[in-house]
PDB file of C-alpha atoms in Angstrom:
ATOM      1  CA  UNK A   1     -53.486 -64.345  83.029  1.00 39.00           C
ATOM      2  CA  UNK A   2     -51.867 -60.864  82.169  1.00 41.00           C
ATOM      3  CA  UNK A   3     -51.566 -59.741  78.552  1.00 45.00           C
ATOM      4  CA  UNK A   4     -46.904 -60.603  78.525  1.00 44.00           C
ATOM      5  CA  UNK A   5     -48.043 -64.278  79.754  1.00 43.00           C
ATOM      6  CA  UNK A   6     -50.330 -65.064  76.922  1.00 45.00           C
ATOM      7  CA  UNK A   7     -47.552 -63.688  74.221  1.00 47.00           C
ATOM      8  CA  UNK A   8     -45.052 -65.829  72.598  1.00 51.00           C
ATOM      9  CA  UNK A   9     -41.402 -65.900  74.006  1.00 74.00           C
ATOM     10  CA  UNK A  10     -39.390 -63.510  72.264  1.00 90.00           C
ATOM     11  CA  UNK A  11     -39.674 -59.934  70.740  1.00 94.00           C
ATOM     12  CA  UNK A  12     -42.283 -58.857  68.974  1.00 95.00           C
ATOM     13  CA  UNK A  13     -41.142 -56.771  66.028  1.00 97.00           C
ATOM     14  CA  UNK A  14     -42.405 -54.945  63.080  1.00 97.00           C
ATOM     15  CA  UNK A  15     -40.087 -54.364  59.967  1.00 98.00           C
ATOM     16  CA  UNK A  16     -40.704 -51.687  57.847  1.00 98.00           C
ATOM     17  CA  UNK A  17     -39.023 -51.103  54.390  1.00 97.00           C
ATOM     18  CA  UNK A  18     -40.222 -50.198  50.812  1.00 96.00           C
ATOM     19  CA  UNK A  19     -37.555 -52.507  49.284  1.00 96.00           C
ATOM     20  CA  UNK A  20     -38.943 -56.576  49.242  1.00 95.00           C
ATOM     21  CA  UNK A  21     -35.515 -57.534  49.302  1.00 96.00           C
ATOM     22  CA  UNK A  22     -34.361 -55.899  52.198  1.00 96.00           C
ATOM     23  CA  UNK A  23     -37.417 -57.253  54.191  1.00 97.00           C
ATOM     24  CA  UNK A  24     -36.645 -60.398  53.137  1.00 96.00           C
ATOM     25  CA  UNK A  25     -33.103 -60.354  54.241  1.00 96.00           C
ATOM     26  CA  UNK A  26     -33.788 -59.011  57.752  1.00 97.00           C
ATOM     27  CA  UNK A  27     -36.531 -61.860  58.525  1.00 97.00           C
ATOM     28  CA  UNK A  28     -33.819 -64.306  57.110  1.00 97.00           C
ATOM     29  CA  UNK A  29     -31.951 -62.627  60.142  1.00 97.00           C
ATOM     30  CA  UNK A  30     -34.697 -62.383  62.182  1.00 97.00           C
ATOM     31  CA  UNK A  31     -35.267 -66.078  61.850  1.00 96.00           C
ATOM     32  CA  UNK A  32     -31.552 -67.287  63.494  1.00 96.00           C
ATOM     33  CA  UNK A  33     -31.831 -64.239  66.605  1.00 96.00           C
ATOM     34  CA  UNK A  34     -32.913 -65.993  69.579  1.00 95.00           C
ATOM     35  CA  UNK A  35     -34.224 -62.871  70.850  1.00 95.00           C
ATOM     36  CA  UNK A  36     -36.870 -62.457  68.092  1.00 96.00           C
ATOM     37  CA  UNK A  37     -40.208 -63.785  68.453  1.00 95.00           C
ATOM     38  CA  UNK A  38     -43.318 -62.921  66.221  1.00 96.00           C
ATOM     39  CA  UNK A  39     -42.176 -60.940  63.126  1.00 97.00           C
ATOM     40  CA  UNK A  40     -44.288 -58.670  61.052  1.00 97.00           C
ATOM     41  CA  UNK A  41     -43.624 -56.570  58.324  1.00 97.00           C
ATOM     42  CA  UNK A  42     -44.492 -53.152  56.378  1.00 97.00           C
ATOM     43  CA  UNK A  43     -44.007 -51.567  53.300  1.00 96.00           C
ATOM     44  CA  UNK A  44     -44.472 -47.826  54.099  1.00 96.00           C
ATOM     45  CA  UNK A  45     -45.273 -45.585  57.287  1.00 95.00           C
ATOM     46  CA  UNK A  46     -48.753 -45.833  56.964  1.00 94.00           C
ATOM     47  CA  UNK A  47     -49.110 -49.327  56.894  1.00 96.00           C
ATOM     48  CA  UNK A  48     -46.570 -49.624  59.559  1.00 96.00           C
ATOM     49  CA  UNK A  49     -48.922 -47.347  61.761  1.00 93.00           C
ATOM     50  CA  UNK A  50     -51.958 -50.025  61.107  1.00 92.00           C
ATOM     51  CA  UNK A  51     -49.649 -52.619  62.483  1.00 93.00           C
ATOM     52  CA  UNK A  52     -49.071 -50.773  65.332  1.00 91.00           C
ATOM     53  CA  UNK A  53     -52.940 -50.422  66.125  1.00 87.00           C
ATOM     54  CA  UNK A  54     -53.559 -54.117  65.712  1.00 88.00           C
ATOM     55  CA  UNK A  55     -50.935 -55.318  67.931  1.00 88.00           C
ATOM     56  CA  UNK A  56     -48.246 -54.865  70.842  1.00 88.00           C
ATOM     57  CA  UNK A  57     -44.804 -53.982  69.181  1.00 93.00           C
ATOM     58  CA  UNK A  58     -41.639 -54.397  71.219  1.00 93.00           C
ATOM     59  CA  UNK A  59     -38.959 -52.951  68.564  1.00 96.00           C
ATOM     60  CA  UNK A  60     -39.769 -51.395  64.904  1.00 97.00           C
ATOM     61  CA  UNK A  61     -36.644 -52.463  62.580  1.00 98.00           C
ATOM     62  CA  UNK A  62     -37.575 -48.758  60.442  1.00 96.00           C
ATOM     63  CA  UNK A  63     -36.160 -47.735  57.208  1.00 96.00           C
ATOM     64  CA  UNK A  64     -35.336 -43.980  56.501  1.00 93.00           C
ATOM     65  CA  UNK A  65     -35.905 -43.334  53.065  1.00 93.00           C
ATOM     66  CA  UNK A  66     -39.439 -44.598  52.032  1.00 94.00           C
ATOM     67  CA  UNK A  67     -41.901 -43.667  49.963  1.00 93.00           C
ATOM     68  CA  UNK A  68     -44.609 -41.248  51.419  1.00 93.00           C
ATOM     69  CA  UNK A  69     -43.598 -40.287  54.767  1.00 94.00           C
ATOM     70  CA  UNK A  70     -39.822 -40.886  56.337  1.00 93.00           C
ATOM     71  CA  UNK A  71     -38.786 -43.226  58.507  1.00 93.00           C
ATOM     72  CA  UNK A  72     -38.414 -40.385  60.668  1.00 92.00           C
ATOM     73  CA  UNK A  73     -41.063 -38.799  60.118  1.00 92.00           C
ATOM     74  CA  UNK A  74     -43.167 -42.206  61.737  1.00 93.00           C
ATOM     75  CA  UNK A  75     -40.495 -42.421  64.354  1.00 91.00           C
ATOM     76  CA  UNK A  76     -41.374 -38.422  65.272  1.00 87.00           C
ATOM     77  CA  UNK A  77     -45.327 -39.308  65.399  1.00 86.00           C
ATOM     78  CA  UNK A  78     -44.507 -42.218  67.738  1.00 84.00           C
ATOM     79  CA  UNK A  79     -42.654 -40.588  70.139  1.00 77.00           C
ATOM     80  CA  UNK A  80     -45.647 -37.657  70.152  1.00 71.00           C
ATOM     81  CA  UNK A  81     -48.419 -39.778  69.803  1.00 62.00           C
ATOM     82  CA  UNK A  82     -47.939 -43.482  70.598  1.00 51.00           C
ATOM     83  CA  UNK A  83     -50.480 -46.018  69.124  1.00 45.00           C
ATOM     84  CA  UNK A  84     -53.416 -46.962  70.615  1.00 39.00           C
ATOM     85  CA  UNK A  85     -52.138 -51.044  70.958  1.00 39.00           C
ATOM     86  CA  UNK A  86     -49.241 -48.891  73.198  1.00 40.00           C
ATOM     87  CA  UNK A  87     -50.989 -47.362  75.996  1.00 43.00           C
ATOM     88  CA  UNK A  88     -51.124 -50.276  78.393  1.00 49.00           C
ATOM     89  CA  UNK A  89     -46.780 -49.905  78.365  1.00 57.00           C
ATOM     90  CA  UNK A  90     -43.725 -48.424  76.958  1.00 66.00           C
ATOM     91  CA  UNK A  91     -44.292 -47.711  73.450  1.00 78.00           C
ATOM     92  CA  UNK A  92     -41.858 -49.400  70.671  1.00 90.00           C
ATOM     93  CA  UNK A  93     -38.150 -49.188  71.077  1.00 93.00           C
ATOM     94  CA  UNK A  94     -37.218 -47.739  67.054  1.00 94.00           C
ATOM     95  CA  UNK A  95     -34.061 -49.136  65.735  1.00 95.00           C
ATOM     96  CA  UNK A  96     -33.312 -47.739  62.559  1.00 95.00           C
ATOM     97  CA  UNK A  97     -31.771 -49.843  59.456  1.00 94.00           C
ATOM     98  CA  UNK A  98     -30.511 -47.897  56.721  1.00 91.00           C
ATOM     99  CA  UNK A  99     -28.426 -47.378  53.327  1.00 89.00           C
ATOM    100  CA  UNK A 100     -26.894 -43.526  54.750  1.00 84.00           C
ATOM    101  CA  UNK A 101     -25.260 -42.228  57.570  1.00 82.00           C
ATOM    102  CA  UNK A 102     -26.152 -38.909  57.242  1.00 81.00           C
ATOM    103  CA  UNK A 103     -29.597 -38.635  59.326  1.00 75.00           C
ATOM    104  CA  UNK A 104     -28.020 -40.564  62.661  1.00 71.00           C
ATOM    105  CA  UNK A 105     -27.927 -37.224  64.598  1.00 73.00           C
ATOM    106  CA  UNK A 106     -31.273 -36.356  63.700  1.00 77.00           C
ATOM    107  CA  UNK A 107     -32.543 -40.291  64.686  1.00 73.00           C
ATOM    108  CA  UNK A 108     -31.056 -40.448  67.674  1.00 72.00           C
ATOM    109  CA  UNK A 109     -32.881 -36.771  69.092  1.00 75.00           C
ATOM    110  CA  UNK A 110     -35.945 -38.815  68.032  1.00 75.00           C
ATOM    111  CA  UNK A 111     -34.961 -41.251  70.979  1.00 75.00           C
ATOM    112  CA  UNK A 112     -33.837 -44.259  68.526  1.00 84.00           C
ATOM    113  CA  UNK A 113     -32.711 -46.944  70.109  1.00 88.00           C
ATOM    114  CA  UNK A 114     -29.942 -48.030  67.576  1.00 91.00           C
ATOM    115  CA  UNK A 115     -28.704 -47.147  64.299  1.00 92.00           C
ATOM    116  CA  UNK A 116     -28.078 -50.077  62.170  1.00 93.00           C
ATOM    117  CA  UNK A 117     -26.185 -49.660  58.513  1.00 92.00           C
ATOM    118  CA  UNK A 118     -27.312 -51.665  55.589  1.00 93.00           C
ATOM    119  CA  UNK A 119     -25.951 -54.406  55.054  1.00 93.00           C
ATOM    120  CA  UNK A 120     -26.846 -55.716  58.050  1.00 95.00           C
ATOM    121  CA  UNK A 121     -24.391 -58.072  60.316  1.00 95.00           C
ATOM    122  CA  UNK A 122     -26.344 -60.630  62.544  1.00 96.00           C
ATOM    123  CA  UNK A 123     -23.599 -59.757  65.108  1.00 96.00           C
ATOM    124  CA  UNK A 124     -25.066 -55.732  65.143  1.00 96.00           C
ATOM    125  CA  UNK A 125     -28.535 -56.605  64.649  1.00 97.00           C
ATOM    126  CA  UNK A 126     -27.979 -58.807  68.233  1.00 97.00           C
ATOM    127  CA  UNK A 127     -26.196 -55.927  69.994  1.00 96.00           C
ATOM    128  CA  UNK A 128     -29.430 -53.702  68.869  1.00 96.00           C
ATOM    129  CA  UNK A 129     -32.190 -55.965  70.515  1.00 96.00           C
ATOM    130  CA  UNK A 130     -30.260 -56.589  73.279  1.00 95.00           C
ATOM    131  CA  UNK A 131     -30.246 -52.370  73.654  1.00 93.00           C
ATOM    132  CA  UNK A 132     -33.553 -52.511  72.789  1.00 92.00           C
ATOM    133  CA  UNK A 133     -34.504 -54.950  75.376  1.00 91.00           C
ATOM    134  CA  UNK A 134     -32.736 -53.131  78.337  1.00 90.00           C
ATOM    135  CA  UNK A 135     -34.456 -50.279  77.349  1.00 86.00           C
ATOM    136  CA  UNK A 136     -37.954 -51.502  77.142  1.00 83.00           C
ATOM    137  CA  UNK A 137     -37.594 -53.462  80.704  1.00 86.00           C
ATOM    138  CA  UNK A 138     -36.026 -50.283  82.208  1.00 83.00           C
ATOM    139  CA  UNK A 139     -38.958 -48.361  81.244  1.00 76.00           C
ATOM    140  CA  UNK A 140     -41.744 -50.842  82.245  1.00 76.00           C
ATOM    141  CA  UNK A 141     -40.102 -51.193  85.520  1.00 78.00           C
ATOM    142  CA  UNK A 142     -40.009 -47.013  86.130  1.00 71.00           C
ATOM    143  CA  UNK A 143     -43.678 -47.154  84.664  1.00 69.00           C
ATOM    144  CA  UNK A 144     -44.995 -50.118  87.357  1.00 71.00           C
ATOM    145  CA  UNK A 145     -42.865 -47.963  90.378  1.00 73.00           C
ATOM    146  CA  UNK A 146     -44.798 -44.717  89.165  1.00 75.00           C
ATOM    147  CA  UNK A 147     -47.224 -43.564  91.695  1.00 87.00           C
ATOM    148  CA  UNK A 148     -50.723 -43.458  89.756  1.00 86.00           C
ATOM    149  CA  UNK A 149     -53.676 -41.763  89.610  1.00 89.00           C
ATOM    150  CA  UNK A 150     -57.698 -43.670  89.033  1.00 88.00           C
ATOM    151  CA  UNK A 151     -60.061 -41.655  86.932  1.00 87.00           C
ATOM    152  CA  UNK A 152     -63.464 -42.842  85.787  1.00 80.00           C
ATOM    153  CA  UNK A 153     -64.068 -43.550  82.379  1.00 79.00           C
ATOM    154  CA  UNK A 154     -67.720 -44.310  81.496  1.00 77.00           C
ATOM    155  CA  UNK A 155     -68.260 -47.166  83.917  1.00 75.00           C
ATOM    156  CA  UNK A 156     -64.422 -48.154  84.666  1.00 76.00           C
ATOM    157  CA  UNK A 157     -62.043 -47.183  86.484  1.00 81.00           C
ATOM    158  CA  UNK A 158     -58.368 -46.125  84.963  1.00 84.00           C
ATOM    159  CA  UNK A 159     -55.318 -46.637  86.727  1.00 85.00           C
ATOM    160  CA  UNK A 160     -52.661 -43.933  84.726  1.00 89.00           C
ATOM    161  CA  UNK A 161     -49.147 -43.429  85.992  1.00 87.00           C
ATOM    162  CA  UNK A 162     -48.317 -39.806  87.224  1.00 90.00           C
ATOM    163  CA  UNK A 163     -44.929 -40.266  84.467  1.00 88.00           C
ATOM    164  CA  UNK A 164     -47.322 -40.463  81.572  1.00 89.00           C
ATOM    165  CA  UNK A 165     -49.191 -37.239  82.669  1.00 94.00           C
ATOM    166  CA  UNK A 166     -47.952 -34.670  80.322  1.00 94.00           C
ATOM    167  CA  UNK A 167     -49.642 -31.537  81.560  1.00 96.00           C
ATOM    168  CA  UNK A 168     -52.774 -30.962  83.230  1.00 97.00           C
ATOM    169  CA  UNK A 169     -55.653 -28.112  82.804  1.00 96.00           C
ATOM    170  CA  UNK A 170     -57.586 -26.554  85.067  1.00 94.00           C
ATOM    171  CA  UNK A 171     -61.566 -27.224  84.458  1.00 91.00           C
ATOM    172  CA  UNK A 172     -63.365 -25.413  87.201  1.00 88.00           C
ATOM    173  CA  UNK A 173     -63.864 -28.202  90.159  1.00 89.00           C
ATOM    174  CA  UNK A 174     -61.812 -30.817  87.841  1.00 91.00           C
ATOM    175  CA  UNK A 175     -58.517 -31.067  86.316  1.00 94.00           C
ATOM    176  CA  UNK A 176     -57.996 -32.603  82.836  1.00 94.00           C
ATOM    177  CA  UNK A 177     -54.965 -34.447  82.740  1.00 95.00           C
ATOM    178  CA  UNK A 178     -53.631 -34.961  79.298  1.00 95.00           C
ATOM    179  CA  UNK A 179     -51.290 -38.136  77.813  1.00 92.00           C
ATOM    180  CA  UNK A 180     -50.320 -40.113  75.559  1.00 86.00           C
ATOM    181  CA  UNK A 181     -53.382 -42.007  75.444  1.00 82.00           C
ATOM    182  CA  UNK A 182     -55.822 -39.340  75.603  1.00 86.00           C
ATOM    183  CA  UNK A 183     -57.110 -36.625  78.133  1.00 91.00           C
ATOM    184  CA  UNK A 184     -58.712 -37.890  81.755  1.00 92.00           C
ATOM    185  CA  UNK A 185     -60.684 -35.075  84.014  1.00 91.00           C
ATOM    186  CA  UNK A 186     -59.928 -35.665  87.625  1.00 92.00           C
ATOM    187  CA  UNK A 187     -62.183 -34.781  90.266  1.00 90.00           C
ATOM    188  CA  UNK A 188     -59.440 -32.356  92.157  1.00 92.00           C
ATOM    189  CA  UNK A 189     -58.831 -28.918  91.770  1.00 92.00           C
ATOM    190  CA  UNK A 190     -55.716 -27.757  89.744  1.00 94.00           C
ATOM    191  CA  UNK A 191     -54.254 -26.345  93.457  1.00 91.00           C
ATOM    192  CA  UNK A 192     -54.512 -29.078  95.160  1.00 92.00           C
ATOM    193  CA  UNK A 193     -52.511 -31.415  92.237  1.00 93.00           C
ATOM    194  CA  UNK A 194     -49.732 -28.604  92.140  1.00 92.00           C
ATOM    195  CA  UNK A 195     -48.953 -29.419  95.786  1.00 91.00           C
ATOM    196  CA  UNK A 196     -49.303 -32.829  95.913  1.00 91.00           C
ATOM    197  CA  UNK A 197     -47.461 -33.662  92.870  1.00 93.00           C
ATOM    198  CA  UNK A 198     -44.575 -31.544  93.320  1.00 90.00           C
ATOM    199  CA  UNK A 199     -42.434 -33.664  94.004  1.00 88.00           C
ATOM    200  CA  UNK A 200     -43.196 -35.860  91.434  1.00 89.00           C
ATOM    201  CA  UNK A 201     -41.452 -33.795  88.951  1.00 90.00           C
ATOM    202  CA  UNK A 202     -44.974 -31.154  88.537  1.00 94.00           C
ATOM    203  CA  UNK A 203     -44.455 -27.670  87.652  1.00 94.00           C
ATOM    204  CA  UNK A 204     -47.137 -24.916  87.825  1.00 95.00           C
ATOM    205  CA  UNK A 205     -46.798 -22.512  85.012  1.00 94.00           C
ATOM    206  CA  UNK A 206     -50.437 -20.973  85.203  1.00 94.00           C
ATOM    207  CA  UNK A 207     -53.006 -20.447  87.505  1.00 93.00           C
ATOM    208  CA  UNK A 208     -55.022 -23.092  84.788  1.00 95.00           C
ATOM    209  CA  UNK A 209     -51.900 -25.555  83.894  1.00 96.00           C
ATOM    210  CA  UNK A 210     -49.693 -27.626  85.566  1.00 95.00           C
ATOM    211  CA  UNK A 211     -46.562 -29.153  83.347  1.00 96.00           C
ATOM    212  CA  UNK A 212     -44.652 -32.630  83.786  1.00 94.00           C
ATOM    213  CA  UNK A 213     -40.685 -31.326  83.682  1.00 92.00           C
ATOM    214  CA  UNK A 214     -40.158 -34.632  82.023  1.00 89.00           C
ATOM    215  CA  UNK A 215     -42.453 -33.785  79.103  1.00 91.00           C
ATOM    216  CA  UNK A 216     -41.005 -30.672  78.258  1.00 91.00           C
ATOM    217  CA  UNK A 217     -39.056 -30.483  74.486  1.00 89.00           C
ATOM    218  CA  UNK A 218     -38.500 -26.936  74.348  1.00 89.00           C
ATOM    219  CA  UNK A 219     -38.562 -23.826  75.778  1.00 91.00           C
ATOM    220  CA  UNK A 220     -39.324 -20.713  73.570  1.00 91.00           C
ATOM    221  CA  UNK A 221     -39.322 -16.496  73.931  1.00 89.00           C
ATOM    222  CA  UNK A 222     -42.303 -14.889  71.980  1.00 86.00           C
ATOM    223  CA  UNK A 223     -42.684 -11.615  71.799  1.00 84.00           C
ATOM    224  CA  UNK A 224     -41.913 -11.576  75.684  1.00 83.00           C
ATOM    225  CA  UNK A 225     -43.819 -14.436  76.579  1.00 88.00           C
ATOM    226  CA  UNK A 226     -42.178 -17.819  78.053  1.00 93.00           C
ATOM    227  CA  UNK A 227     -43.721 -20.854  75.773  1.00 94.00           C
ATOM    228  CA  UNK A 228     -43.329 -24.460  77.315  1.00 94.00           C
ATOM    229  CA  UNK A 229     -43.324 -27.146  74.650  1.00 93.00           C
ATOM    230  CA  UNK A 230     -44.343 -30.826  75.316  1.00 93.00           C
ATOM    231  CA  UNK A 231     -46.200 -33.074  72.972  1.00 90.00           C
ATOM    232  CA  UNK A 232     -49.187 -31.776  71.381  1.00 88.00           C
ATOM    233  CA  UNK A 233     -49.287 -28.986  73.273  1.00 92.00           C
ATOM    234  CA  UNK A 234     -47.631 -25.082  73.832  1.00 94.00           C
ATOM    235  CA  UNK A 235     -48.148 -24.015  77.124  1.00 94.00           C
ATOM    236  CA  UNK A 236     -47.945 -20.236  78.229  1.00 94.00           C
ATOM    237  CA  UNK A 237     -46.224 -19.101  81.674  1.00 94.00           C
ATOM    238  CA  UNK A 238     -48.028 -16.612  83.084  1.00 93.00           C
ATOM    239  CA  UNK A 239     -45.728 -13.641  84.008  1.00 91.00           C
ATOM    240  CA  UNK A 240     -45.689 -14.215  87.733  1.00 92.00           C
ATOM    241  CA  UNK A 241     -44.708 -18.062  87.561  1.00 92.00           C
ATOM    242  CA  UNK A 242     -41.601 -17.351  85.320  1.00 90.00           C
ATOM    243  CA  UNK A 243     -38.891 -16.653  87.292  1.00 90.00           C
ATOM    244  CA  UNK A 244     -39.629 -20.160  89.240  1.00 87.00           C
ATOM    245  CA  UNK A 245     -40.290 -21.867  86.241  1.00 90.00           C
ATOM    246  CA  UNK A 246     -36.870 -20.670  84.828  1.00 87.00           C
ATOM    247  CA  UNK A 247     -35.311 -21.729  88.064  1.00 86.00           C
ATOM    248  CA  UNK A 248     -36.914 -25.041  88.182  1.00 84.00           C
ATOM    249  CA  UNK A 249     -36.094 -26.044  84.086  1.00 83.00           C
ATOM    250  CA  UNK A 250     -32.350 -24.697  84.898  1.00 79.00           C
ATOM    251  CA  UNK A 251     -31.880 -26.672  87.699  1.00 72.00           C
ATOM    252  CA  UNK A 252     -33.252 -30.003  86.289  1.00 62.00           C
ATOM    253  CA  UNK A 253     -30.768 -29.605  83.159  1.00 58.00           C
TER     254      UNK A 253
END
């Protein structure tokens, strides 16, 4: 039986918010959604981030202004470094719930899912799951479609989609291919991966680094170098590469 059979019906969502009353009043809500399953809750970032080690998360209800570190300051590190209890699927879909307007542009670049203003209306707080739903279902089905890649780990074998390959590195007869989850080393040269996953969105941007074009944030001029940008990591393009890799980015905007 696979992990989604053996979990209740229903969403599985974590609320976080410093204020006991609004925590209270969204798993009043909570409790009438039919789309909400298991609820848990969290008072600050931290302990939301221990809740998201323990268990599978579908949606995190987040508040901004907490205590600590933001609410978007824990949406950031999910989005750069999803939880361990994520790396079987598509992290959690964020929905923020919130007393001010003001930081919506700034949550939505963080890949929010919604933007919900307190008070809350059951009516809005349906529309968001629903969003947040589509969302999840739409990535899980890209994820299972993904070709993929086995690596040995110890004695198992891992299956990891080529999508949640960042960027890979070059290490001698190997390649180490590096994720959300953690890095892999693949028993293929870097040369060989750069052909064959070309067309599966792969980039070469060094003789000793490959890049995912999906991955990439942000691309950067230092003092006449080209920096590529994806999570956790800055990647240099070697001189040569650059007027391809400038191509390449330009054409994928």
């Amino acid at each position: 039986m696979t992990d989604a059979a053996m979990r209740p019906p229903g969403l599985s969502i974590l609320v976080v918010d410093d204020e006991p009353l609004a925590v209270s009043q969204m798993t009043w809500l909570l409790a009438a959604e039919p789309q909400a399953g298991e609820v848990f809750t969290a008072t600050d970032a931290r302990s939301a981030e221990q809740e998201l080690q323990r268990r599978r998360i579908d949606v995190v209800l987040l508040d901004i202004h907490m205590p600590g570190m933001s609410g978007l300051g824990l949406a950031r590190r999910l989005r750069d470094q999803p939880s361990a209890a994520v790396q079987a699927g598509p992290g959690p879909q964020v929905i923020f719930v919130t007393a001010d307007a003001h930081p919506a542009v700034e949550a939505f670049e963080l890949e929010a899912r919604d933007y919900l203003l307190k008070p809350v209306r059951a009516q809005r707080l349906a529309e968001a799951l629903r969003r947040a739903t589509a969302a999840r279902e739409a990535a899980e089905q890209e994820r299972q479609e993904s070709p993929r890649v086995s690596v040995l780990q110890g004695d198992s074998t891992v299956l990891i989609a080529l999508q949640d390959i960042r960027w890979v590195q070059a290490h001698g007869d190997y390649a180490r291919l590096h994720t959300h989850a953690g890095a892999y080393l693949l028993r293929t040269p870097l040369a060989e991966l750069a052909e064959a996953w070309q067309e599966h969105g792969f980039l070469r941007t060094h003789r000793s680094s490959l890049v995912n074009v999906a991955h990439v944030q942000k691309v950067t001029r230092r003092q006449g170098h080209m920096i590529i940008e994806v999570p956790g990591a800055e990647l240099e393009v070697s001189r040569r590469l650059m007027p391809q890799v400038r191509e390449r980015l330009e054409a994928g905007r």
